[in-house]
mmCIF file of C-alpha atoms and ligand atoms in Angstrom:
data_model
loop_
_atom_site.group_PDB
_atom_site.id
_atom_site.type_symbol
_atom_site.label_atom_id
_atom_site.label_comp_id
_atom_site.label_asym_id
_atom_site.label_seq_id
_atom_site.Cartn_x
_atom_site.Cartn_y
_atom_site.Cartn_z
ATOM 1 C CA PRO M 1170 9.604 23.110 6.044
ATOM 2 C CA THR M 1171 9.207 26.475 5.412
ATOM 3 C CA ASN M 1172 11.024 29.141 3.734
ATOM 4 C CA GLU M 1173 12.486 32.332 4.226
ATOM 5 C CA ALA M 1174 8.442 34.034 3.476
ATOM 6 C CA GLU M 1175 7.412 31.779 6.162
ATOM 7 C CA VAL M 1176 4.689 29.906 3.793
ATOM 8 C CA GLU M 1177 4.664 25.963 3.431
ATOM 9 C CA VAL M 1178 7.082 24.494 1.032
ATOM 10 C CA PHE M 1179 5.727 21.158 0.508
ATOM 11 C CA SER M 1180 8.109 18.179 -1.134
ATOM 12 C CA VAL M 1181 6.219 16.079 -2.686
ATOM 13 C CA PRO M 1182 7.798 12.340 -4.497
ATOM 14 C CA SER M 1183 6.920 12.745 -8.525
ATOM 15 C CA TYR M 1184 5.118 9.035 -9.436
ATOM 16 C CA ALA M 1185 1.362 8.638 -7.076
ATOM 17 C CA CYS M 1186 2.554 5.139 -6.456
ATOM 18 C CA GLN M 1187 5.537 6.641 -4.590
ATOM 19 C CA ARG M 1188 2.821 8.647 -2.710
ATOM 20 C CA ARG M 1189 0.542 7.643 0.368
ATOM 21 C CA THR M 1190 -2.943 9.558 -0.601
ATOM 22 C CA THR M 1191 -6.132 8.939 2.251
ATOM 23 C CA LEU M 1192 -9.253 9.676 1.299
ATOM 24 C CA GLU M 1193 -8.841 12.970 3.689
ATOM 25 C CA ASN M 1194 -7.607 15.604 0.966
ATOM 26 C CA ARG M 1195 -7.665 19.311 2.521
ATOM 27 C CA ASN M 1196 -7.488 20.993 -1.565
ATOM 28 C CA THR M 1197 -10.506 20.086 -2.609
ATOM 29 C CA VAL M 1198 -11.696 22.569 -4.142
ATOM 30 C CA LEU M 1199 -9.104 22.178 -5.948
ATOM 31 C CA THR M 1200 -9.157 19.476 -6.705
ATOM 32 C CA ASP M 1201 -12.797 19.212 -7.654
ATOM 33 C CA ALA M 1202 -11.991 21.912 -10.308
ATOM 34 C CA LEU M 1203 -8.876 19.594 -12.323
ATOM 35 C CA SER M 1204 -10.651 16.450 -11.815
ATOM 36 C CA LEU M 1205 -13.484 18.291 -13.453
ATOM 37 C CA LEU M 1206 -10.774 19.294 -17.169
ATOM 38 C CA ALA M 1207 -10.098 15.568 -16.975
ATOM 39 C CA GLU M 1208 -13.359 14.269 -17.284
ATOM 40 C CA ASN M 1209 -14.037 16.602 -19.711
ATOM 41 C CA ALA M 1210 -10.700 15.639 -21.779
ATOM 42 C CA GLU M 1211 -11.097 12.115 -20.913
ATOM 43 C CA LEU M 1212 -14.367 12.409 -22.614
ATOM 44 C CA SER M 1213 -13.462 14.485 -25.436
ATOM 45 C CA ALA M 1214 -10.653 11.832 -26.484
ATOM 46 C CA GLU M 1215 -7.431 13.903 -25.184
ATOM 47 C CA GLU M 1216 -6.520 11.553 -23.105
ATOM 48 C CA GLY M 1217 -3.246 12.801 -22.610
ATOM 49 C CA ARG M 1218 -4.888 15.868 -21.141
ATOM 50 C CA GLY M 1219 -7.181 14.180 -19.324
ATOM 51 C CA VAL M 1220 -3.871 12.090 -17.286
ATOM 52 C CA ALA M 1221 -1.653 15.436 -16.835
ATOM 53 C CA PHE M 1222 -4.794 17.130 -14.933
ATOM 54 C CA ARG M 1223 -4.852 13.741 -12.870
ATOM 55 C CA ARG M 1224 -1.391 13.936 -11.976
ATOM 56 C CA ALA M 1225 -1.870 17.493 -10.780
ATOM 57 C CA ALA M 1226 -5.079 16.604 -9.305
ATOM 58 C CA ALA M 1227 -3.100 13.748 -7.517
ATOM 59 C CA VAL M 1228 -0.800 15.777 -5.924
ATOM 60 C CA LEU M 1229 -2.782 18.176 -4.865
ATOM 61 C CA LYS M 1230 -4.571 15.180 -2.563
ATOM 62 C CA VAL M 1231 -1.892 14.598 -0.824
ATOM 63 C CA LEU M 1232 -0.657 18.215 0.621
ATOM 64 C CA PRO M 1233 -1.050 18.841 4.619
ATOM 65 C CA GLU M 1234 -2.902 21.827 4.533
ATOM 66 C CA PRO M 1235 -4.565 23.578 1.725
ATOM 67 C CA VAL M 1236 -2.923 25.755 -0.439
ATOM 68 C CA THR M 1237 -3.519 29.543 -0.536
ATOM 69 C CA ASP M 1238 -0.651 30.857 -1.777
ATOM 70 C CA MET M 1239 1.106 30.016 -5.186
ATOM 71 C CA THR M 1240 4.588 30.111 -4.060
ATOM 72 C CA GLN M 1241 3.831 26.938 -1.911
ATOM 73 C CA LEU M 1242 3.753 25.180 -5.433
ATOM 74 C CA ARG M 1243 7.550 25.612 -5.903
ATOM 75 C CA GLY M 1244 8.618 23.067 -7.472
ATOM 76 C CA LEU M 1245 5.708 20.264 -7.123
ATOM 77 C CA PRO M 1246 5.795 17.627 -9.335
ATOM 78 C CA CYS M 1247 3.240 17.166 -12.331
ATOM 79 C CA LEU M 1248 1.578 20.535 -12.056
ATOM 80 C CA GLY M 1249 2.538 21.789 -15.474
ATOM 81 C CA GLU M 1250 1.442 25.412 -16.995
ATOM 82 C CA HIS M 1251 -2.475 24.913 -17.579
ATOM 83 C CA SER M 1252 -3.526 22.850 -14.002
ATOM 84 C CA LEU M 1253 -1.159 26.085 -12.251
ATOM 85 C CA ARG M 1254 -3.514 28.525 -14.077
ATOM 86 C CA VAL M 1255 -6.520 26.988 -13.304
ATOM 87 C CA ILE M 1256 -5.087 26.892 -9.829
ATOM 88 C CA LYS M 1257 -4.128 30.046 -9.662
ATOM 89 C CA ASP M 1258 -8.089 31.833 -10.951
ATOM 90 C CA ILE M 1259 -9.358 30.195 -7.963
ATOM 91 C CA LEU M 1260 -7.061 31.312 -5.017
ATOM 92 C CA GLU M 1261 -7.303 34.796 -6.598
ATOM 93 C CA ASN M 1262 -11.557 34.735 -7.833
ATOM 94 C CA GLY M 1263 -12.538 32.278 -5.926
ATOM 95 C CA ALA M 1264 -13.377 29.916 -9.482
ATOM 96 C CA SER M 1265 -11.445 29.490 -12.581
ATOM 97 C CA SER M 1266 -13.367 30.766 -16.402
ATOM 98 C CA GLU M 1267 -12.431 27.857 -17.616
ATOM 99 C CA VAL M 1268 -14.082 24.918 -15.087
ATOM 100 C CA GLU M 1269 -17.547 27.456 -14.937
ATOM 101 C CA SER M 1270 -17.495 27.495 -18.543
ATOM 102 C CA THR M 1271 -16.751 23.711 -19.238
ATOM 103 C CA LYS M 1272 -19.738 23.063 -16.160
ATOM 104 C CA GLN M 1273 -22.386 25.423 -18.118
ATOM 105 C CA SER M 1274 -21.297 24.102 -21.611
ATOM 106 C CA GLU M 1275 -23.961 22.113 -23.691
ATOM 107 C CA ARG M 1276 -21.953 20.135 -25.014
ATOM 108 C CA PHE M 1277 -20.282 18.983 -21.501
ATOM 109 C CA LYS M 1278 -23.412 18.636 -20.247
ATOM 110 C CA ALA M 1279 -24.964 16.247 -22.784
ATOM 111 C CA LEU M 1280 -21.562 13.984 -22.765
ATOM 112 C CA LYS M 1281 -22.302 13.033 -19.000
ATOM 113 C CA VAL M 1282 -25.932 12.568 -19.255
ATOM 114 C CA LEU M 1283 -25.135 10.276 -22.610
ATOM 115 C CA THR M 1284 -22.284 8.660 -20.733
ATOM 116 C CA GLY M 1285 -24.117 8.523 -17.841
ATOM 117 C CA ILE M 1286 -25.621 5.356 -19.206
ATOM 118 C CA PHE M 1287 -23.903 1.923 -19.135
ATOM 119 C CA GLY M 1288 -22.645 0.848 -21.887
ATOM 120 C CA VAL M 1289 -22.536 4.748 -24.111
ATOM 121 C CA GLY M 1290 -18.611 5.505 -24.299
ATOM 122 C CA ALA M 1291 -17.505 9.289 -25.264
ATOM 123 C CA LYS M 1292 -17.141 8.051 -28.741
ATOM 124 C CA THR M 1293 -21.392 6.967 -29.132
ATOM 125 C CA ALA M 1294 -22.064 9.877 -26.725
ATOM 126 C CA ASP M 1295 -20.487 12.253 -29.280
ATOM 127 C CA ARG M 1296 -21.995 10.971 -32.433
ATOM 128 C CA TRP M 1297 -25.448 11.191 -30.615
ATOM 129 C CA ILE M 1298 -24.191 14.218 -29.816
ATOM 130 C CA ARG M 1299 -23.228 15.627 -33.518
ATOM 131 C CA GLU M 1300 -27.020 14.629 -34.689
ATOM 132 C CA GLY M 1301 -28.729 16.841 -32.135
ATOM 133 C CA ILE M 1302 -28.975 14.214 -29.101
ATOM 134 C CA HIS M 1303 -27.996 16.143 -25.754
ATOM 135 C CA ASP M 1304 -30.769 14.752 -23.471
ATOM 136 C CA LEU M 1305 -32.662 11.230 -22.452
ATOM 137 C CA GLN M 1306 -35.293 12.139 -23.995
ATOM 138 C CA GLN M 1307 -33.987 13.454 -27.519
ATOM 139 C CA LEU M 1308 -32.402 10.549 -27.331
ATOM 140 C CA LYS M 1309 -35.689 8.084 -26.437
ATOM 141 C CA ASP M 1310 -37.308 10.348 -29.392
ATOM 142 C CA SER M 1311 -35.105 9.114 -32.243
ATOM 143 C CA ARG M 1312 -34.939 5.630 -31.420
ATOM 144 C CA PRO M 1313 -31.514 4.610 -31.729
ATOM 145 C CA THR M 1314 -29.946 1.088 -32.233
ATOM 146 C CA LEU M 1315 -29.016 0.276 -28.728
ATOM 147 C CA ASN M 1316 -27.260 -2.486 -27.624
ATOM 148 C CA ARG M 1317 -28.024 -4.830 -25.187
ATOM 149 C CA ALA M 1318 -25.924 -2.667 -21.784
ATOM 150 C CA GLN M 1319 -27.398 0.410 -23.312
ATOM 151 C CA ARG M 1320 -30.614 -0.709 -23.404
ATOM 152 C CA ALA M 1321 -30.742 -2.112 -19.295
ATOM 153 C CA GLY M 1322 -28.698 1.213 -18.884
ATOM 154 C CA LEU M 1323 -30.975 3.453 -20.119
ATOM 155 C CA GLU M 1324 -33.840 0.962 -18.377
ATOM 156 C CA HIS M 1325 -32.156 1.756 -15.294
ATOM 157 C CA TYR M 1326 -30.447 5.169 -15.025
ATOM 158 C CA ASP M 1327 -31.296 6.806 -12.610
ATOM 159 C CA ASP M 1328 -30.769 3.625 -9.840
ATOM 160 C CA ILE M 1329 -27.076 3.500 -11.862
ATOM 161 C CA ASN M 1330 -26.347 6.921 -11.334
ATOM 162 C CA GLN M 1331 -27.375 7.046 -7.851
ATOM 163 C CA PRO M 1332 -23.863 5.726 -5.423
ATOM 164 C CA VAL M 1333 -23.718 2.733 -4.244
ATOM 165 C CA SER M 1334 -23.101 2.631 -0.415
ATOM 166 C CA LYS M 1335 -21.112 0.667 1.560
ATOM 167 C CA ALA M 1336 -23.719 -1.120 3.397
ATOM 168 C CA GLU M 1337 -25.602 -2.229 -0.368
ATOM 169 C CA ALA M 1338 -21.870 -3.346 -1.371
ATOM 170 C CA ASP M 1339 -22.040 -5.942 1.576
ATOM 171 C CA ALA M 1340 -25.456 -6.811 0.828
ATOM 172 C CA ILE M 1341 -24.371 -7.464 -2.753
ATOM 173 C CA GLY M 1342 -20.789 -9.520 -1.216
ATOM 174 C CA GLN M 1343 -22.732 -11.277 0.658
ATOM 175 C CA VAL M 1344 -25.099 -12.716 -1.662
ATOM 176 C CA VAL M 1345 -21.773 -13.148 -3.968
ATOM 177 C CA GLU M 1346 -20.448 -15.295 -1.208
ATOM 178 C CA GLU M 1347 -24.100 -17.321 -1.574
ATOM 179 C CA ALA M 1348 -23.130 -17.946 -4.850
ATOM 180 C CA VAL M 1349 -19.838 -19.017 -5.042
ATOM 181 C CA ALA M 1350 -20.236 -21.191 -1.993
ATOM 182 C CA ALA M 1351 -22.540 -22.962 -3.959
ATOM 183 C CA VAL M 1352 -21.196 -23.817 -7.360
ATOM 184 C CA LEU M 1353 -17.593 -24.072 -5.929
ATOM 185 C CA PRO M 1354 -16.673 -24.735 -1.982
ATOM 186 C CA GLY M 1355 -13.493 -22.929 -0.890
ATOM 187 C CA ALA M 1356 -13.259 -20.686 -3.290
ATOM 188 C CA GLN M 1357 -12.772 -16.941 -2.539
ATOM 189 C CA VAL M 1358 -14.496 -14.169 -2.198
ATOM 190 C CA THR M 1359 -12.815 -10.610 -2.071
ATOM 191 C CA LEU M 1360 -13.450 -7.061 -2.238
ATOM 192 C CA ILE M 1361 -12.132 -4.717 -4.301
ATOM 193 C CA GLY M 1362 -11.951 -0.777 -6.474
ATOM 194 C CA GLY M 1363 -13.566 1.781 -4.035
ATOM 195 C CA PHE M 1364 -14.293 -0.367 -1.515
ATOM 196 C CA ARG M 1365 -11.577 -1.742 -1.167
ATOM 197 C CA ARG M 1366 -9.589 1.848 -0.430
ATOM 198 C CA GLY M 1367 -11.997 2.489 1.791
ATOM 199 C CA LYS M 1368 -14.504 4.512 -0.115
ATOM 200 C CA LEU M 1369 -17.782 5.414 1.389
ATOM 201 C CA SER M 1370 -20.011 5.104 -1.730
ATOM 202 C CA GLY M 1371 -18.750 4.300 -5.198
ATOM 203 C CA HIS M 1372 -19.972 3.883 -8.632
ATOM 204 C CA ASP M 1373 -20.031 0.207 -8.575
ATOM 205 C CA VAL M 1374 -19.189 -2.797 -6.543
ATOM 206 C CA ASP M 1375 -16.445 -5.033 -7.324
ATOM 207 C CA PHE M 1376 -15.475 -8.507 -6.893
ATOM 208 C CA LEU M 1377 -12.046 -10.216 -7.151
ATOM 209 C CA ILE M 1378 -12.875 -14.537 -6.684
ATOM 210 C CA THR M 1379 -10.107 -17.057 -7.141
ATOM 211 C CA HIS M 1380 -9.753 -20.920 -5.998
ATOM 212 C CA PRO M 1381 -6.816 -21.806 -3.278
ATOM 213 C CA GLU M 1382 -5.754 -24.804 -5.337
ATOM 214 C CA GLU M 1383 -4.538 -23.493 -9.029
ATOM 215 C CA GLY M 1384 -7.074 -24.124 -11.549
ATOM 216 C CA ARG M 1385 -10.146 -24.946 -9.711
ATOM 217 C CA GLU M 1386 -11.633 -21.465 -10.990
ATOM 218 C CA VAL M 1387 -11.123 -22.985 -14.687
ATOM 219 C CA GLY M 1388 -15.222 -22.350 -15.823
ATOM 220 C CA LEU M 1389 -15.951 -20.912 -12.276
ATOM 221 C CA MET M 1390 -17.523 -17.654 -13.812
ATOM 222 C CA PRO M 1391 -20.232 -18.935 -15.938
ATOM 223 C CA LYS M 1392 -21.326 -21.460 -12.918
ATOM 224 C CA ILE M 1393 -21.434 -17.981 -10.594
ATOM 225 C CA VAL M 1394 -23.516 -16.004 -13.381
ATOM 226 C CA SER M 1395 -25.918 -19.431 -13.965
ATOM 227 C CA TRP M 1396 -26.772 -18.964 -9.965
ATOM 228 C CA LEU M 1397 -27.237 -15.388 -9.615
ATOM 229 C CA GLU M 1398 -29.323 -15.827 -12.663
ATOM 230 C CA SER M 1399 -31.246 -18.404 -11.342
ATOM 231 C CA GLN M 1400 -32.049 -16.784 -8.513
ATOM 232 C CA GLY M 1401 -33.176 -13.428 -9.875
ATOM 233 C CA PHE M 1402 -30.127 -11.286 -9.055
ATOM 234 C CA LEU M 1403 -29.003 -10.616 -12.531
ATOM 235 C CA LEU M 1404 -30.829 -7.835 -14.357
ATOM 236 C CA TYR M 1405 -27.975 -7.538 -17.074
ATOM 237 C CA GLN M 1406 -24.930 -9.150 -17.305
ATOM 238 C CA LYS M 1407 -21.921 -9.703 -19.966
ATOM 239 C CA THR M 1408 -18.992 -12.415 -19.103
ATOM 240 C CA THR M 1409 -15.859 -11.855 -21.172
ATOM 241 C CA ARG M 1410 -12.724 -13.734 -21.734
ATOM 242 C CA ASN M 1411 -9.944 -11.494 -19.780
ATOM 243 C CA SER M 1412 -9.638 -9.252 -22.707
ATOM 244 C CA TYR M 1413 -5.994 -8.648 -21.484
ATOM 245 C CA LEU M 1414 -4.117 -9.748 -24.775
ATOM 246 C CA GLU M 1415 -5.744 -6.747 -26.866
ATOM 247 C CA SER M 1416 -6.316 -4.251 -23.680
ATOM 248 C CA GLU M 1417 -2.584 -4.481 -22.260
ATOM 249 C CA ASP M 1418 0.518 -3.872 -23.923
ATOM 250 C CA GLY M 1419 4.118 -4.825 -22.811
ATOM 251 C CA PRO M 1420 5.060 -8.850 -22.305
ATOM 252 C CA ALA M 1421 3.900 -8.922 -19.055
ATOM 253 C CA ARG M 1422 1.736 -12.104 -19.436
ATOM 254 C CA PRO M 1423 1.891 -15.128 -18.228
ATOM 255 C CA CYS M 1424 1.396 -17.781 -21.381
ATOM 256 C CA SER M 1425 -0.505 -20.225 -19.518
ATOM 257 C CA ASN M 1426 -3.717 -20.064 -17.977
ATOM 258 C CA MET M 1427 -4.399 -16.904 -19.796
ATOM 259 C CA ASP M 1428 -7.522 -18.133 -20.968
ATOM 260 C CA ARG M 1429 -9.116 -18.150 -17.212
ATOM 261 C CA PHE M 1430 -8.892 -14.916 -15.768
ATOM 262 C CA GLU M 1431 -12.796 -13.669 -17.207
ATOM 263 C CA ARG M 1432 -14.694 -10.674 -15.900
ATOM 264 C CA CYS M 1433 -18.302 -10.079 -16.249
ATOM 265 C CA PHE M 1434 -19.793 -6.472 -15.734
ATOM 266 C CA SER M 1435 -23.409 -7.227 -14.558
ATOM 267 C CA VAL M 1436 -26.222 -5.172 -12.806
ATOM 268 C CA PHE M 1437 -27.739 -6.381 -10.196
ATOM 269 C CA LYS M 1438 -31.199 -6.306 -8.491
ATOM 270 C CA LEU M 1439 -30.498 -5.318 -4.593
ATOM 271 C CA SER M 1440 -34.012 -5.643 -2.748
ATOM 272 C CA GLU M 1441 -34.639 -4.661 0.618
ATOM 273 C CA ASP M 1442 -34.373 -8.333 1.627
ATOM 274 C CA GLU M 1443 -30.556 -8.870 1.126
ATOM 275 C CA LYS M 1444 -30.170 -5.806 2.694
ATOM 276 C CA ARG M 1445 -32.305 -6.870 5.635
ATOM 277 C CA ARG M 1446 -30.711 -10.193 5.660
ATOM 278 C CA ALA M 1447 -27.548 -7.831 5.813
ATOM 279 C CA GLY M 1448 -28.775 -6.848 8.790
ATOM 280 C CA GLN M 1449 -28.779 -3.602 7.642
ATOM 281 C CA THR M 1450 -32.967 -2.379 7.775
ATOM 282 C CA GLN M 1451 -35.074 -2.710 10.650
ATOM 283 C CA SER M 1452 -37.447 -5.840 9.915
ATOM 284 C CA ARG M 1453 -40.058 -5.008 8.104
ATOM 285 C CA HIS M 1454 -43.564 -6.217 6.629
ATOM 286 C CA ALA M 1455 -44.339 -5.124 3.177
ATOM 287 C CA SER M 1456 -47.381 -3.149 3.756
ATOM 288 C CA ALA M 1457 -50.358 -1.001 1.633
ATOM 289 C CA GLU M 1458 -47.302 1.549 1.767
ATOM 290 C CA ASP M 1459 -45.636 -0.629 -0.143
ATOM 291 C CA GLY M 1460 -47.934 -0.215 -3.230
ATOM 292 C CA GLY M 1461 -46.048 1.673 -6.060
ATOM 293 C CA ARG M 1462 -43.403 1.823 -4.322
ATOM 294 C CA LYS M 1463 -40.116 0.012 -6.074
ATOM 295 C CA LEU M 1464 -38.472 -2.688 -2.991
ATOM 296 C CA TRP M 1465 -35.350 -3.187 -5.101
ATOM 297 C CA ARG M 1466 -32.388 -1.155 -6.879
ATOM 298 C CA ALA M 1467 -30.305 -1.329 -9.780
ATOM 299 C CA VAL M 1468 -27.147 -1.862 -8.737
ATOM 300 C CA ARG M 1469 -23.345 -2.247 -11.222
ATOM 301 C CA VAL M 1470 -21.219 -5.466 -9.865
ATOM 302 C CA ASP M 1471 -17.560 -5.862 -11.575
ATOM 303 C CA LEU M 1472 -17.203 -9.662 -11.014
ATOM 304 C CA VAL M 1473 -13.088 -11.279 -11.823
ATOM 305 C CA VAL M 1474 -12.183 -14.128 -11.569
ATOM 306 C CA SER M 1475 -8.676 -15.579 -11.300
ATOM 307 C CA PRO M 1476 -6.442 -18.270 -10.902
ATOM 308 C CA ILE M 1477 -5.085 -18.327 -7.981
ATOM 309 C CA SER M 1478 -0.798 -18.098 -9.015
ATOM 310 C CA GLN M 1479 -2.221 -14.639 -10.810
ATOM 311 C CA PHE M 1480 -3.908 -13.706 -7.805
ATOM 312 C CA ALA M 1481 -1.877 -11.106 -6.032
ATOM 313 C CA PHE M 1482 -1.243 -8.836 -9.533
ATOM 314 C CA ALA M 1483 -5.329 -9.551 -9.736
ATOM 315 C CA LEU M 1484 -5.775 -7.479 -6.489
ATOM 316 C CA LEU M 1485 -3.552 -4.968 -7.151
ATOM 317 C CA GLY M 1486 -4.835 -4.249 -10.448
ATOM 318 C CA TRP M 1487 -8.089 -4.065 -10.016
ATOM 319 C CA THR M 1488 -7.454 -2.248 -6.151
ATOM 320 C CA GLY M 1489 -6.345 1.263 -8.134
ATOM 321 C CA SER M 1490 -7.132 4.467 -7.810
ATOM 322 C CA LYS M 1491 -7.231 4.116 -11.742
ATOM 323 C CA LEU M 1492 -4.569 6.745 -11.387
ATOM 324 C CA PHE M 1493 -2.685 4.759 -9.127
ATOM 325 C CA GLU M 1494 -2.469 1.783 -10.934
ATOM 326 C CA ARG M 1495 -0.876 4.014 -14.240
ATOM 327 C CA GLU M 1496 1.191 5.518 -11.950
ATOM 328 C CA LEU M 1497 2.567 1.835 -11.286
ATOM 329 C CA ARG M 1498 2.915 0.764 -14.558
ATOM 330 C CA ARG M 1499 4.597 4.288 -15.433
ATOM 331 C CA TRP M 1500 7.023 3.974 -12.774
ATOM 332 C CA ALA M 1501 7.532 -0.404 -13.989
ATOM 333 C CA GLY M 1502 8.146 1.391 -16.902
ATOM 334 C CA HIS M 1503 9.845 4.111 -16.831
ATOM 335 C CA GLU M 1504 12.270 3.082 -13.543
ATOM 336 C CA LYS M 1505 12.468 -0.531 -13.653
ATOM 337 C CA THR M 1506 12.145 -1.465 -17.314
ATOM 338 C CA MET M 1507 9.452 -3.549 -16.052
ATOM 339 C CA SER M 1508 6.434 -4.532 -17.242
ATOM 340 C CA LEU M 1509 2.868 -4.750 -14.549
ATOM 341 C CA SER M 1510 -0.253 -6.200 -15.345
ATOM 342 C CA SER M 1511 -2.576 -7.503 -13.929
ATOM 343 C CA HIS M 1512 -1.379 -10.596 -14.817
ATOM 344 C CA ALA M 1513 2.014 -10.482 -14.013
ATOM 345 C CA LEU M 1514 5.204 -8.523 -13.529
ATOM 346 C CA TYR M 1515 8.147 -8.922 -16.479
ATOM 347 C CA ASP M 1516 11.232 -7.409 -15.170
ATOM 348 C CA GLY M 1517 12.751 -6.953 -18.598
ATOM 349 C CA THR M 1518 16.210 -6.950 -18.038
ATOM 350 C CA GLN M 1519 16.670 -10.081 -16.129
ATOM 351 C CA ARG M 1520 13.993 -11.641 -19.006
ATOM 352 C CA THR M 1521 12.013 -13.390 -16.480
ATOM 353 C CA TYR M 1522 8.191 -13.031 -15.123
ATOM 354 C CA LEU M 1523 8.801 -11.909 -11.153
ATOM 355 C CA ARG M 1524 6.648 -14.335 -8.940
ATOM 356 C CA ALA M 1525 4.010 -12.973 -6.216
ATOM 357 C CA THR M 1526 1.770 -14.161 -4.070
ATOM 358 C CA SER M 1527 0.973 -10.714 -1.923
ATOM 359 C CA GLU M 1528 1.097 -7.074 -2.800
ATOM 360 C CA GLU M 1529 3.720 -6.422 -0.412
ATOM 361 C CA GLU M 1530 5.903 -8.885 -2.534
ATOM 362 C CA ILE M 1531 5.251 -6.492 -6.344
ATOM 363 C CA PHE M 1532 5.758 -3.537 -4.344
ATOM 364 C CA ALA M 1533 9.267 -5.019 -3.020
ATOM 365 C CA HIS M 1534 10.014 -6.497 -6.757
ATOM 366 C CA LEU M 1535 9.308 -2.667 -7.822
ATOM 367 C CA GLY M 1536 11.805 -1.234 -5.691
ATOM 368 C CA LEU M 1537 8.784 0.824 -3.736
ATOM 369 C CA ASP M 1538 7.956 0.723 -0.506
ATOM 370 C CA TYR M 1539 4.522 -0.711 0.186
ATOM 371 C CA ILE M 1540 1.145 1.601 0.405
ATOM 372 C CA PRO M 1541 -1.726 0.038 1.936
ATOM 373 C CA PRO M 1542 -5.196 -0.171 0.250
ATOM 374 C CA SER M 1543 -5.998 2.485 1.677
ATOM 375 C CA GLU M 1544 -3.616 5.124 1.001
ATOM 376 C CA ARG M 1545 -4.186 4.523 -3.567
ATOM 377 C CA ASN M 1546 -6.474 6.959 -3.195
ATOM 378 C CA ALA M 1547 -4.849 9.351 -5.909
HETATM 379 P P1 LIG P 2266 -15.477 3.606 -7.900
HETATM 380 O O1 LIG P 2266 -16.482 2.047 -8.954
HETATM 381 O O2 LIG P 2266 -16.201 4.736 -8.739
HETATM 382 O O3 LIG P 2266 -15.927 3.589 -6.301
HETATM 383 O O4 LIG P 2266 -14.053 3.664 -8.764
HETATM 384 P P2 LIG P 2266 -13.106 2.247 -8.455
HETATM 385 O O5 LIG P 2266 -11.384 2.883 -8.226
HETATM 386 O O6 LIG P 2266 -13.615 1.029 -8.114
HETATM 387 O O7 LIG P 2266 -13.190 2.235 -10.102
HETATM 388 P P3 LIG P 2266 -13.542 1.386 -10.937
HETATM 389 O O8 LIG P 2266 -14.554 0.341 -10.658
HETATM 390 O O9 LIG P 2266 -14.076 1.836 -12.229
HETATM 391 O O10 LIG P 2266 -12.487 0.228 -11.516
HETATM 392 C C1 LIG P 2266 -12.021 -0.323 -10.449
HETATM 393 C C2 LIG P 2266 -10.844 -0.809 -10.746
HETATM 394 O O11 LIG P 2266 -10.640 -1.932 -11.640
HETATM 395 C C3 LIG P 2266 -9.363 0.246 -10.888
HETATM 396 O O12 LIG P 2266 -8.549 0.132 -10.427
HETATM 397 C C4 LIG P 2266 -9.164 0.119 -12.393
HETATM 398 O O13 LIG P 2266 -8.494 0.682 -13.483
HETATM 399 C C5 LIG P 2266 -9.394 -1.346 -12.462
HETATM 400 N N1 LIG P 2266 -9.726 -1.960 -13.764
HETATM 401 C C6 LIG P 2266 -10.933 -1.164 -14.421
HETATM 402 N N2 LIG P 2266 -11.524 -2.112 -15.432
HETATM 403 C C7 LIG P 2266 -10.514 -2.549 -16.024
HETATM 404 C C8 LIG P 2266 -10.316 -3.338 -16.950
HETATM 405 O O14 LIG P 2266 -10.568 -3.646 -18.016
HETATM 406 N N3 LIG P 2266 -9.026 -4.433 -17.243
HETATM 407 C C9 LIG P 2266 -8.097 -4.395 -16.129
HETATM 408 N N4 LIG P 2266 -7.151 -4.768 -16.237
HETATM 409 N N5 LIG P 2266 -8.465 -2.527 -14.487
HETATM 410 C C10 LIG P 2266 -9.625 -2.561 -15.231
HETATM 411 MN MN1 LIG P 2267 -15.417 0.408 -8.841
HETATM 412 MN MN1 LIG P 2268 -15.879 -1.361 -11.669
#
């Protein structure tokens, strides 16, 4: 639709879960700027501001053309005063002064470097910064007490901060398949997270594991981890029981089979061997040139085990994007009086749990058009 001035005017529904967001983005200059401000807010314990910037960026991601004029943004949802100011600055001056000064700020740079250590969150990084620690050298010199995750994070810092390719994700997928087949034949492995949404690289690789027979998945995670450990694939792992009682609000918790839901944060050792076996690199023999060259890399891998009865909810909940998930839960609560988690969907009006064996059914329960994973890149 066009208005009198022949300026393209776009119409966009307000919840990200009502929209189809592919990886094609005609407004990366604007969305990168808003995402950086979102990241800065999140790293500064300003979650509300972070979400506001994420929502604004997500709206721009679905526009079919690059924005060239502020009038094109009239009537669009989620664009607050602050985000509009940033966009205007970029359209008029080629850059946003706030984004540029944030990028340059010592605090932001330090927060990025320190939270780049696996196991270090914004709170820890903030404490270190207040103690005068701004980079890895200063951190190492000050010999702080680090937990096991942080020690592994520091040791494999460069590898973990290097993006994971789809080919590497697939090679790890083959190893996980092998582990699962060895400890519980018939169990199924599904690639989730960003790679399921079609991304070509990621910060980690995420897998969801289940078994078609309810209950067979009980105790599975420790067996998978033991197998991987015995084969030398794990540089670090921490398995936690489902943290869903503590971490998620609302009544979306079916009380049976709660402790069957487990996750494992790990750092994987991916060697050239696995990549070769996955058919991705030319077959070659170790040579003198390999002397001193590292023939493996560390990769962050997340594993989740779910009972088949909760599989659709886990699949939907772990495919992301994070904003898409947040918007699904907001839609459920605010528009439907329902409570959605990665375990269940509770209908507050009927006071009952709504069953689903596929993502399509969950969208239908929520009164939403089905959005496939490749269009959940909000
Ligand atoms: P990259 O890894 O950066 O490529 O992006 P990603 O979308 O895969 O992000 P990430 O691996 O961080 O998370 C994948 C999905 O899992 C996202 O939708 C998150 O919302 C979800 N997720 C991450 N941590 C948790 C958690 O502790 N509980 C639940 N229920 N979901 C989580
Ligand atoms: Mn991921
Ligand atoms: Mn992850």
